[in-house]
Amino acid sequence: MLQKIRDRITGWIAGIVLAMLAVAFVFWGIDFGIATRDYAATVDGDEIPLTQFRTAFQNRLNQFQQYYQDEIPDSMRAQVRDTVLEDMVRNTLLRRRAESGGYRVSDTAVRESIEALPVFQVGGEFSKDIYYARLRSQGLSAAAFEAEQRSLLELTQLQDAILRTAFATTAELERDAELEQEQREMAYAVFSAEQYRDGVTVDDAAIEAYYRENPDEFRSPETVTLNYVQLRAEELAGDSEVSETELEELYANTPERFETPEQRRARHVLIQIDDDTEAQEARDEAAQVLERARAGDDFAALAREHSDDTGTAQSGGDLEWVERGMFTGPFDEALFSMEPGEIRGPVRSEYGFHVIKLEEIRAGERRAFDEVRDELEAELKAEKADERFYERAQALADAAFETPGELESVAEELDLELRRIPDFSREAGGGDIGADPVVIAAAFDDAVLIDGENSPILELGEDHVMVVRVSDHQPSVVLPLDAVRDRISDLLRSRAAQQKAAGVGDDFRARVAGGADPGELAEELGAEFHAARFVGRTEQSLPTMLLADAFRAPRPVEGKQVVRGVTLNDGDYAVYLLSVVRPGDFAALAEAERESRRRQLAQRRGTGDFAAYVEDLRAEAKVKVNKDIEEDLEAP
């Protein structure tokens, strides 16, 4: 039915993924080669699954739907397609580099990163109910989502490794401060154009000539009389009723929502397998730790001494409270088959060998129906309101389609108010709708404007739809001269006054350059004079155009002032006298400010280094793209 129905819950997953990648990838060309149709591209032999690409492509297109409706131009679709695929290629390259570089993320770090995501929080606290519910709504398992988060964290480690190598030298910081903190001493005079308007006369010949030469400046806006009916979900919310039976069935059918699963608190020691430690060596060391722990040595002390898990070693290996499934494979199986106080090991995982001590078990609980009844009632009412909204929206779409030449019967059939906006313009819209681009595009579409048909159903925001029809069209025409004579006269008078102000200002500039006193001369010429003072690049009290030109001007040489003029945004003319340029002094900054600048400059350089690193990876990669994906992704 509506695009929104298909895509109403697809945005937050993409948001999380994008938020964890700090660098925006720049579009590059892709070599389209011959391939089979089960993948979108290969990157050095690794495949990007076609299904993943289709999902990413559709999600990106959805961002443009509100502007283009269902008719995104082919050129835009092609650009989006290539950009999405290029992003996926670069992500694949970075993931491979992170894997080959040995970047690893502990289970604890993954858990903490997920719990910190606002989308899974209620009142600032992580909610397991929200977590599992949101994953279910996306058709994702916890294991799949956590694997994706682990991969993203590894990419972040790779990025950070490059960013942290960047640094700024003292010479670079001094030069940066010299420019950014530079101050310039300047005086200036402003010649107001307004003071010359009364002395300007414009004859009819000039007005008529301007009218003939610039007819498009004097066209009436193209307008229509817009008729429409609309539907808002909020208007249906109060009509939803739910029975006690429905509430009890929802409670019974979704027990996991109201159950607190069993939780266990444990400590562990990880002996990692890496370039310096072979598997057998790691196992032997873990066995020694196990022997000491069972002999009575303090487990927390053993973790601080031996554990390679940097996230938990300093806290004595404390994993805090965890649930089944938050770890993977043998580690999870071992942990949830132990008794409090038991020590087990060595347990093999993808990171190495673990020694585990189970501290406590917290039994799971289930919230009673009475505790959650109000929550269930609100949820069911909202669901019913949504269902009714979509049913009504479908009925509106069908009725408008079946009677394309009028809206009166549609409004009557659905008990909706038929509204009208006269003089609804292509440029500015009108009425309560304002300049909504979706409505403007629909109102001036040929099928609606010329053929007199009802528009397709339009989505104007969250749970708000509309159908429009045009009953009268007023094309844009060149207005008669008499209707715009005063406007042209005002325009020509303003331009003449501005030219006069600039002429007087240029005379002032020449005379000051010849040695005249600027303050006395400005008073004589009726200009507003501002005495010399030092200003910085971010000075707020000066006109923007004046400040920008003053900091572009050459430096005074041998004490000789630079005198320049500039037209301001409001048409006034300013002449300034630049006397002294005082560079910024890095050494004079407070220590905290110097360190802050050092970090900022290093971060900018690091970001550039990482972008160059990604570009190098991309340049060296062999990428072949399935040339058939364009056919697969043609607009329906």
XYZ file of C-alpha atoms in Angstrom:
636
model
C 0.000 0.000 0.000
C 2.132 2.873 1.268
C 5.907 3.002 1.134
C 5.821 3.794 4.839
C 4.160 0.469 5.618
C 7.050 -1.321 3.960
C 9.757 0.718 5.625
C 8.439 2.119 8.913
C 11.018 0.333 11.090
C 14.101 0.099 8.925
C 15.860 3.300 9.921
C 17.393 2.742 13.349
C 19.559 -0.261 12.439
C 21.180 1.723 9.639
C 21.571 4.644 12.032
C 23.506 2.564 14.534
C 25.814 1.189 11.859
C 26.500 4.601 10.364
C 27.025 6.264 13.729
C 29.816 3.853 14.618
C 31.803 4.710 11.492
C 33.415 8.113 11.900
C 34.660 8.583 8.339
C 32.363 9.364 5.410
C 33.439 7.511 2.299
C 33.859 9.506 -0.896
C 32.335 8.166 -4.108
C 34.760 6.408 -6.453
C 34.235 4.775 -9.823
C 33.621 1.046 -9.944
C 34.660 -1.421 -12.607
C 31.503 -3.169 -13.811
C 32.504 -6.642 -14.941
C 30.808 -9.913 -15.801
C 29.505 -11.859 -12.822
C 26.766 -14.229 -11.782
C 23.580 -12.883 -10.257
C 23.950 -14.165 -6.674
C 26.207 -11.368 -5.498
C 26.491 -7.646 -6.074
C 30.284 -7.503 -6.338
C 33.485 -9.304 -5.497
C 36.291 -7.589 -3.603
C 39.573 -9.413 -4.105
C 37.490 -12.578 -4.450
C 35.210 -11.956 -1.453
C 31.541 -11.637 -2.348
C 29.125 -8.925 -1.287
C 25.788 -10.787 -1.180
C 23.181 -9.418 -3.528
C 20.497 -9.596 -0.829
C 22.524 -7.367 1.498
C 23.129 -4.872 -1.277
C 19.449 -4.793 -2.205
C 18.508 -4.038 1.394
C 21.095 -1.266 1.715
C 20.095 0.192 -1.645
C 16.396 0.228 -0.753
C 17.085 1.821 2.631
C 19.040 4.592 0.944
C 16.317 5.114 -1.656
C 13.754 5.440 1.111
C 15.519 8.598 2.239
C 14.643 10.183 -1.114
C 11.059 8.951 -1.332
C 9.577 11.990 0.408
C 10.964 14.222 -2.321
C 10.414 12.043 -5.370
C 7.451 9.898 -4.293
C 7.709 6.585 -6.153
C 9.280 8.146 -9.234
C 12.903 8.746 -8.327
C 14.708 9.776 -11.528
C 16.784 7.062 -13.175
C 19.902 9.220 -12.874
C 19.358 9.517 -9.122
C 18.759 5.774 -8.747
C 22.000 5.067 -10.598
C 23.939 7.461 -8.406
C 22.471 5.992 -5.221
C 23.178 2.472 -6.466
C 26.827 3.215 -7.194
C 27.366 5.115 -3.945
C 25.838 2.367 -1.798
C 27.873 -0.307 -3.541
C 31.079 1.711 -3.182
C 30.418 2.099 0.556
C 29.983 -1.664 0.862
C 33.183 -2.292 -1.092
C 35.178 -0.042 1.203
C 33.620 -1.534 4.322
C 34.581 -4.985 3.046
C 38.175 -3.860 2.557
C 38.316 -2.364 6.033
C 36.819 -5.463 7.640
C 39.399 -7.656 5.914
C 42.217 -5.386 7.031
C 40.919 -5.380 10.619
C 40.770 -9.185 10.578
C 44.228 -9.641 9.093
C 45.620 -7.037 11.494
C 44.528 -9.081 14.484
C 41.999 -6.586 15.848
C 39.766 -8.291 18.405
C 36.967 -7.123 20.673
C 36.019 -8.884 23.914
C 32.494 -10.052 24.708
C 32.413 -7.525 27.526
C 33.218 -4.646 25.171
C 30.475 -5.743 22.762
C 27.951 -5.965 25.581
C 28.885 -2.549 26.932
C 28.664 -0.933 23.500
C 25.179 -2.361 22.923
C 23.943 -1.359 26.367
C 25.160 2.193 25.699
C 22.999 2.593 22.587
C 20.061 4.940 23.337
C 17.745 2.924 21.067
C 17.843 0.088 23.626
C 17.419 2.292 26.700
C 14.487 3.442 28.777
C 15.116 6.415 31.025
C 18.827 6.176 30.319
C 19.031 2.523 31.363
C 19.499 -0.509 29.104
C 16.310 -2.551 28.733
C 16.521 -6.206 27.699
C 12.831 -6.147 26.754
C 13.382 -3.250 24.373
C 16.564 -4.862 23.031
C 14.949 -8.155 22.068
C 11.735 -6.490 20.868
C 13.568 -4.149 18.512
C 15.693 -6.978 17.147
C 12.583 -9.066 16.524
C 10.973 -6.153 14.699
C 13.932 -6.163 12.308
C 13.961 -9.935 11.879
C 17.387 -10.140 13.530
C 18.723 -12.565 16.082
C 20.746 -11.305 19.024
C 23.716 -13.362 17.849
C 23.667 -11.798 14.375
C 23.336 -8.263 15.703
C 26.092 -8.761 18.274
C 28.378 -10.189 15.591
C 27.785 -7.077 13.505
C 28.549 -4.842 16.494
C 31.747 -6.780 17.135
C 32.809 -6.210 13.539
C 32.045 -2.496 13.758
C 34.031 -2.156 16.974
C 36.966 -3.861 15.293
C 36.737 -1.330 12.470
C 36.730 1.420 15.077
C 39.905 -0.062 16.558
C 41.522 0.004 13.118
C 40.475 3.594 12.580
C 41.667 4.645 16.036
C 45.010 2.964 15.457
C 45.588 5.270 12.497
C 44.101 8.383 14.081
C 46.309 8.040 17.135
C 49.486 8.016 15.062
C 48.780 11.535 13.845
C 50.465 14.433 15.586
C 51.003 18.161 15.125
C 54.442 19.747 15.397
C 54.993 22.939 17.335
C 55.813 24.770 14.111
C 52.478 23.699 12.606
C 50.614 24.762 15.726
C 52.344 28.125 15.724
C 51.434 28.704 12.082
C 47.848 27.607 12.686
C 47.559 29.981 15.645
C 49.159 32.833 13.700
C 46.419 32.617 11.094
C 43.403 31.725 13.203
C 44.154 34.144 16.030
C 45.329 36.929 13.730
C 44.021 40.414 14.500
C 43.880 43.425 12.200
C 43.687 47.064 13.180
C 41.230 48.901 10.977
C 39.018 51.956 10.825
C 36.090 52.193 8.429
C 33.357 54.468 7.139
C 29.936 53.367 5.895
C 28.159 55.307 3.172
C 24.462 54.585 3.439
C 22.657 54.231 0.129
C 19.375 55.252 1.736
C 20.522 58.850 2.215
C 20.782 59.269 -1.558
C 17.383 57.832 -2.505
C 15.517 61.134 -2.170
C 17.813 62.708 -4.701
C 17.182 60.040 -7.327
C 14.525 60.414 -9.998
C 13.515 57.697 -12.442
C 11.771 58.620 -15.682
C 9.142 56.567 -17.469
C 11.527 55.669 -20.273
C 13.909 53.954 -17.865
C 11.039 52.082 -16.222
C 9.652 50.909 -19.569
C 13.111 49.856 -20.788
C 13.758 47.782 -17.696
C 10.319 46.167 -18.007
C 10.980 45.218 -21.642
C 14.452 43.829 -20.880
C 13.483 41.796 -17.785
C 9.949 40.467 -18.274
C 10.503 37.267 -16.255
C 11.069 39.339 -13.116
C 7.446 40.456 -13.266
C 5.506 37.267 -13.760
C 2.564 36.360 -11.586
C 2.970 33.149 -9.595
C 1.466 30.019 -11.123
C -1.373 28.985 -8.812
C -4.169 26.474 -8.497
C -7.234 26.039 -6.369
C -6.331 22.980 -4.358
C -8.965 20.605 -3.018
C -7.908 17.890 -0.613
C -8.934 15.320 1.957
C -6.538 14.118 4.610
C -6.271 11.441 7.259
C -4.280 11.609 10.506
C -3.656 8.639 12.790
C -3.961 10.827 15.885
C -7.623 11.434 15.033
C -8.280 7.677 15.286
C -6.417 6.946 18.518
C -9.386 7.574 20.815
C -11.623 5.123 18.995
C -9.587 1.985 19.780
C -10.961 -0.405 22.388
C -9.385 -3.628 23.665
C -10.895 -6.468 25.659
C -9.511 -8.176 28.721
C -9.255 -11.388 26.709
C -7.025 -9.711 24.136
C -4.763 -8.390 26.881
C -4.480 -11.790 28.519
C -3.727 -13.463 25.166
C -0.964 -10.966 24.408
C 0.533 -11.553 27.842
C 0.395 -15.332 27.395
C 1.748 -15.317 23.831
C 4.796 -13.129 24.535
C 6.168 -14.492 27.812
C 9.768 -13.567 26.988
C 8.872 -9.884 27.135
C 8.012 -10.058 30.810
C 10.566 -12.573 31.975
C 13.854 -11.650 33.516
C 16.104 -14.517 32.434
C 18.504 -16.194 34.788
C 21.661 -14.162 35.252
C 25.089 -15.272 36.361
C 28.050 -13.343 37.708
C 31.458 -14.792 37.029
C 35.135 -13.976 36.803
C 37.525 -15.250 34.175
C 41.163 -15.298 33.191
C 41.920 -15.225 29.459
C 45.202 -16.507 28.093
C 45.164 -15.220 24.549
C 46.496 -17.031 21.498
C 48.428 -14.544 19.381
C 51.661 -14.091 17.479
C 53.651 -14.454 20.703
C 51.718 -17.332 22.273
C 51.027 -20.691 20.613
C 47.861 -22.653 21.399
C 49.581 -25.292 23.534
C 51.553 -22.686 25.424
C 48.361 -20.760 26.160
C 46.601 -23.943 27.301
C 49.469 -24.844 29.626
C 49.460 -21.395 31.206
C 45.672 -21.564 31.669
C 46.043 -24.976 33.310
C 48.572 -23.520 35.758
C 46.186 -20.685 36.624
C 43.399 -23.239 37.110
C 45.572 -25.291 39.460
C 46.460 -22.244 41.547
C 42.825 -21.100 41.700
C 41.620 -24.515 42.856
C 44.425 -24.568 45.400
C 42.983 -21.449 47.013
C 44.808 -18.528 45.395
C 42.703 -15.383 45.131
C 40.988 -15.547 41.718
C 40.760 -11.766 41.284
C 44.485 -11.443 41.919
C 45.199 -14.197 39.392
C 43.097 -12.341 36.798
C 44.924 -9.071 37.382
C 48.262 -10.888 37.051
C 47.601 -13.220 34.113
C 44.477 -12.232 32.142
C 44.889 -10.849 28.615
C 41.333 -9.455 28.623
C 42.165 -5.770 29.062
C 38.511 -4.932 29.631
C 38.196 -7.016 32.811
C 41.707 -7.770 34.091
C 41.957 -4.694 36.328
C 38.597 -5.536 37.928
C 39.782 -9.038 38.781
C 38.203 -10.639 35.700
C 34.695 -9.584 36.773
C 32.199 -10.170 33.940
C 29.331 -8.674 35.971
C 25.790 -10.021 35.490
C 25.288 -11.785 32.150
C 22.559 -13.836 30.502
C 22.667 -16.954 28.392
C 23.631 -16.139 24.831
C 25.668 -13.033 25.617
C 28.819 -15.087 25.060
C 29.417 -17.625 22.357
C 30.159 -21.309 22.010
C 31.977 -23.320 24.699
C 32.391 -20.340 27.032
C 28.636 -19.791 27.263
C 27.974 -23.521 27.623
C 30.505 -23.854 30.426
C 29.319 -20.789 32.314
C 25.676 -21.886 32.317
C 26.422 -25.446 33.412
C 28.449 -24.493 36.497
C 27.495 -24.255 40.167
C 28.289 -21.219 42.369
C 31.873 -21.372 43.591
C 32.913 -23.824 40.860
C 36.119 -23.146 38.914
C 36.436 -24.640 35.444
C 38.986 -24.607 32.656
C 40.795 -24.437 30.387
C 37.812 -23.516 28.150
C 38.701 -22.766 24.525
C 37.156 -19.816 22.652
C 38.095 -17.915 19.518
C 40.325 -15.685 21.660
C 42.258 -18.301 23.572
C 41.820 -20.336 26.780
C 39.734 -19.263 29.754
C 39.607 -20.191 33.407
C 36.137 -19.405 34.790
C 34.865 -19.009 38.330
C 31.101 -18.728 38.880
C 30.350 -16.355 41.742
C 26.546 -16.108 41.931
C 23.313 -17.077 40.198
C 20.302 -14.770 40.076
C 17.117 -16.680 39.244
C 14.851 -15.408 36.494
C 11.507 -13.809 37.309
C 8.305 -13.030 35.463
C 6.306 -9.847 35.958
C 2.683 -10.497 36.868
C -0.140 -9.644 34.463
C -1.454 -6.907 36.767
C 1.953 -5.194 36.678
C 2.014 -4.941 32.901
C -1.690 -4.631 32.102
C -1.615 -0.866 31.461
C 1.453 -1.249 29.262
C -0.261 -3.962 27.218
C -3.444 -1.921 26.897
C -1.569 1.119 25.568
C 0.316 -1.083 23.126
C -2.783 -2.813 21.802
C -4.651 0.464 21.423
C -1.760 1.937 19.464
C -1.595 -1.163 17.262
C -5.329 -1.033 16.593
C -5.119 2.678 15.803
C -2.302 1.950 13.367
C -4.248 -0.868 11.764
C -7.315 1.305 11.403
C -5.231 4.154 10.004
C -3.730 1.897 7.356
C -7.136 0.423 6.536
C -8.605 3.913 6.178
C -5.602 5.059 4.162
C -6.038 2.098 1.828
C -9.736 2.889 1.512
C -8.882 6.520 0.731
C -6.384 5.455 -1.919
C -8.894 3.066 -3.492
C -11.774 5.544 -3.470
C -9.673 8.336 -4.959
C -8.475 5.973 -7.685
C -11.949 4.691 -8.516
C -13.393 8.212 -8.885
C -10.424 10.081 -10.358
C -12.341 13.170 -11.487
C -13.773 14.387 -8.160
C -13.217 14.245 -4.405
C -16.680 15.078 -3.062
C -17.931 11.491 -3.054
C -14.630 10.285 -1.624
C -14.951 12.663 1.306
C -18.592 11.714 1.830
C -17.928 7.963 1.650
C -15.111 8.107 4.220
C -16.722 10.837 6.356
C -13.789 13.190 5.779
C -13.825 16.969 5.423
C -13.228 18.272 1.895
C -10.960 21.299 2.223
C -9.945 23.975 -0.272
C -6.968 26.305 -0.637
C -7.272 29.062 -3.266
C -4.138 30.528 -4.840
C -1.930 27.566 -3.953
C 1.334 28.403 -5.753
C 4.089 26.326 -7.298
C 6.737 28.368 -5.465
C 5.272 28.812 -1.974
C 2.270 26.507 -1.613
C -0.333 28.006 0.659
C -2.909 27.556 3.405
C -2.397 25.109 6.252
C -0.200 22.943 4.028
C 2.402 25.642 3.495
C 5.254 24.855 1.117
C 5.251 21.089 1.565
C 7.314 19.781 -1.394
C 5.302 16.560 -1.637
C 2.000 18.385 -2.049
C 3.435 20.989 -4.429
C 4.930 18.266 -6.626
C 1.600 16.402 -6.699
C -0.514 19.501 -7.362
C 1.588 20.516 -10.359
C 2.016 17.038 -11.787
C 0.574 16.781 -15.305
C -1.958 14.103 -14.355
C -3.424 16.319 -11.614
C -2.865 19.745 -13.176
C -3.727 19.069 -16.815
C -5.786 15.865 -16.803
C -7.783 16.828 -13.704
C -7.215 13.555 -11.880
C -6.947 12.936 -8.168
C -3.404 12.539 -6.930
C -2.088 9.254 -5.606
C -2.173 9.029 -1.834
C 0.559 11.304 -0.417
C 2.569 10.754 2.748
C 3.190 14.039 4.533
C 4.890 12.779 7.651
C 4.410 10.314 10.446
C 0.882 8.867 10.125
C -0.459 11.647 7.911
C -1.755 11.048 4.362
C -3.607 13.148 1.825
C -5.201 13.090 -1.633
C -5.347 16.345 -3.628
C -7.170 17.541 -6.731
C -6.936 20.777 -8.711
C -10.177 22.539 -9.652
C -8.754 25.724 -11.148
C -5.403 26.649 -12.694
C -3.990 30.135 -13.105
C -0.819 29.985 -15.271
C 2.040 32.357 -14.674
C 1.813 35.444 -16.902
C 3.830 38.625 -17.279
C 2.074 41.286 -15.250
C 1.113 44.525 -17.031
C 3.493 47.419 -16.679
C 1.055 49.502 -14.647
C 0.872 46.715 -12.028
C 4.648 46.705 -11.493
C 5.577 50.301 -12.297
C 6.102 51.281 -8.656
C 8.145 48.158 -7.988
C 10.462 48.911 -10.912
C 10.754 52.530 -9.855
C 11.773 51.507 -6.336
C 14.269 49.015 -7.722
C 15.900 51.527 -10.055
C 15.990 54.191 -7.351
C 17.696 51.732 -4.984
C 20.281 50.795 -7.577
C 21.001 54.416 -8.405
C 21.332 55.244 -4.711
C 23.752 52.369 -4.233
C 25.824 53.546 -7.183
C 25.851 57.048 -5.708
C 26.985 55.718 -2.322
C 29.751 53.713 -3.999
C 30.841 56.751 -5.997
C 31.051 58.955 -2.908
C 32.839 56.119 -1.095
C 35.402 55.770 -3.886
C 36.002 59.544 -3.767
C 36.499 59.232 0.011
C 38.956 56.383 -0.523
C 40.999 58.377 -3.054
C 41.166 61.462 -0.856
C 42.143 59.460 2.241
C 44.871 57.735 0.233
C 46.067 61.235 -0.690
C 46.410 62.216 2.972
C 42.995 63.572 4.029
C 41.882 62.969 7.617
C 39.382 60.082 7.384
C 37.282 61.069 10.380
C 36.810 64.691 9.307
C 36.190 63.714 5.693
C 33.617 61.081 6.661
C 31.728 63.673 8.698
C 31.846 66.097 5.770
C 30.414 63.470 3.415
C 27.719 62.275 5.826
C 29.244 58.840 6.432
C 29.252 56.879 9.671
C 32.875 56.616 10.797
C 34.304 53.941 13.127
C 37.694 54.638 14.733
C 40.578 52.203 14.350
C 40.631 49.115 16.551
C 41.863 45.528 16.415
C 39.369 42.910 15.257
C 39.630 39.126 14.882
C 38.317 36.772 12.250
C 35.209 35.974 14.304
C 34.294 39.589 15.158
C 30.496 39.836 15.335
C 30.016 43.627 15.336
C 31.336 44.255 11.811
C 29.329 43.680 8.605
C 30.126 40.219 7.233
C 31.283 41.408 3.793
C 33.517 44.043 5.347
C 35.206 41.611 7.733
C 35.742 38.999 5.021
C 37.318 41.511 2.631
C 39.526 42.985 5.365
C 41.054 39.581 6.118
C 41.619 38.937 2.395
C 43.393 42.244 1.930
C 47.213 42.350 1.616
C 49.186 43.343 4.698
C 50.314 46.962 5.027
C 53.904 47.442 3.825
C 56.344 49.789 5.567
C 53.602 51.295 7.685
C 51.505 52.414 4.709
C 47.790 51.874 5.230
C 45.762 49.656 2.900
C 42.606 51.514 1.872
C 39.862 49.497 0.155
C 36.157 49.698 -0.538
C 33.501 46.992 -0.517
C 29.749 46.851 -1.200
C 27.828 45.412 1.752
C 24.914 42.970 1.650
C 22.354 45.710 2.212
C 23.690 47.847 -0.655
C 25.635 50.294 1.512
C 29.276 50.958 0.676
C 32.131 50.708 3.182
C 35.689 51.980 2.959
C 38.212 50.637 5.457
C 41.736 51.603 6.410
C 43.912 48.646 7.381
C 46.880 49.765 9.484
C 48.428 46.844 11.365
C 48.314 43.049 11.134
C 49.100 41.272 14.382
C 49.575 37.496 14.028
C 48.320 35.131 16.705
C 50.808 33.902 19.304
C 50.606 30.208 20.163
C 52.931 30.630 23.126
C 50.658 33.269 24.637
C 47.707 30.873 24.828
C 46.866 29.182 28.112
C 48.252 25.681 28.449
C 44.797 24.103 28.227
C 44.074 26.012 25.015
C 47.410 24.979 23.511
C 46.728 21.332 24.269
C 43.211 21.604 22.887
C 44.552 23.055 19.650
C 47.219 20.373 19.457
C 44.547 17.668 19.746
C 42.262 19.328 17.199
C 45.017 19.726 14.625
C 46.210 16.155 15.184
C 42.638 14.900 14.823
C 42.182 16.753 11.522
C 45.423 15.310 10.251
C 44.504 11.828 11.495
C 41.166 11.998 9.714
C 42.961 12.890 6.525
C 45.439 10.052 7.060
C 42.620 7.560 7.519
C 40.862 8.801 4.388
C 44.124 8.368 2.465
C 44.522 4.892 3.970
C 41.060 3.897 2.729
C 41.811 5.356 -0.683
C 45.004 3.298 -0.892
C 43.111 0.125 0.005
C 40.524 0.912 -2.647
C 43.110 1.697 -5.302
C 44.886 -1.626 -4.744
C 41.698 -3.733 -4.603
C 40.380 -5.763 -7.488
C 36.643 -5.142 -7.626
C 34.219 -6.694 -10.086
C 30.606 -5.639 -9.995
C 27.682 -7.687 -11.228
C 26.595 -5.660 -14.235
C 23.114 -7.167 -13.959
C 22.300 -5.417 -10.681
C 21.010 -2.401 -12.581
C 18.400 -4.643 -14.192
C 17.604 -6.268 -10.831
C 17.004 -2.889 -9.201
C 14.860 -1.232 -11.838
C 12.009 0.760 -10.392
C 8.805 -1.276 -10.255
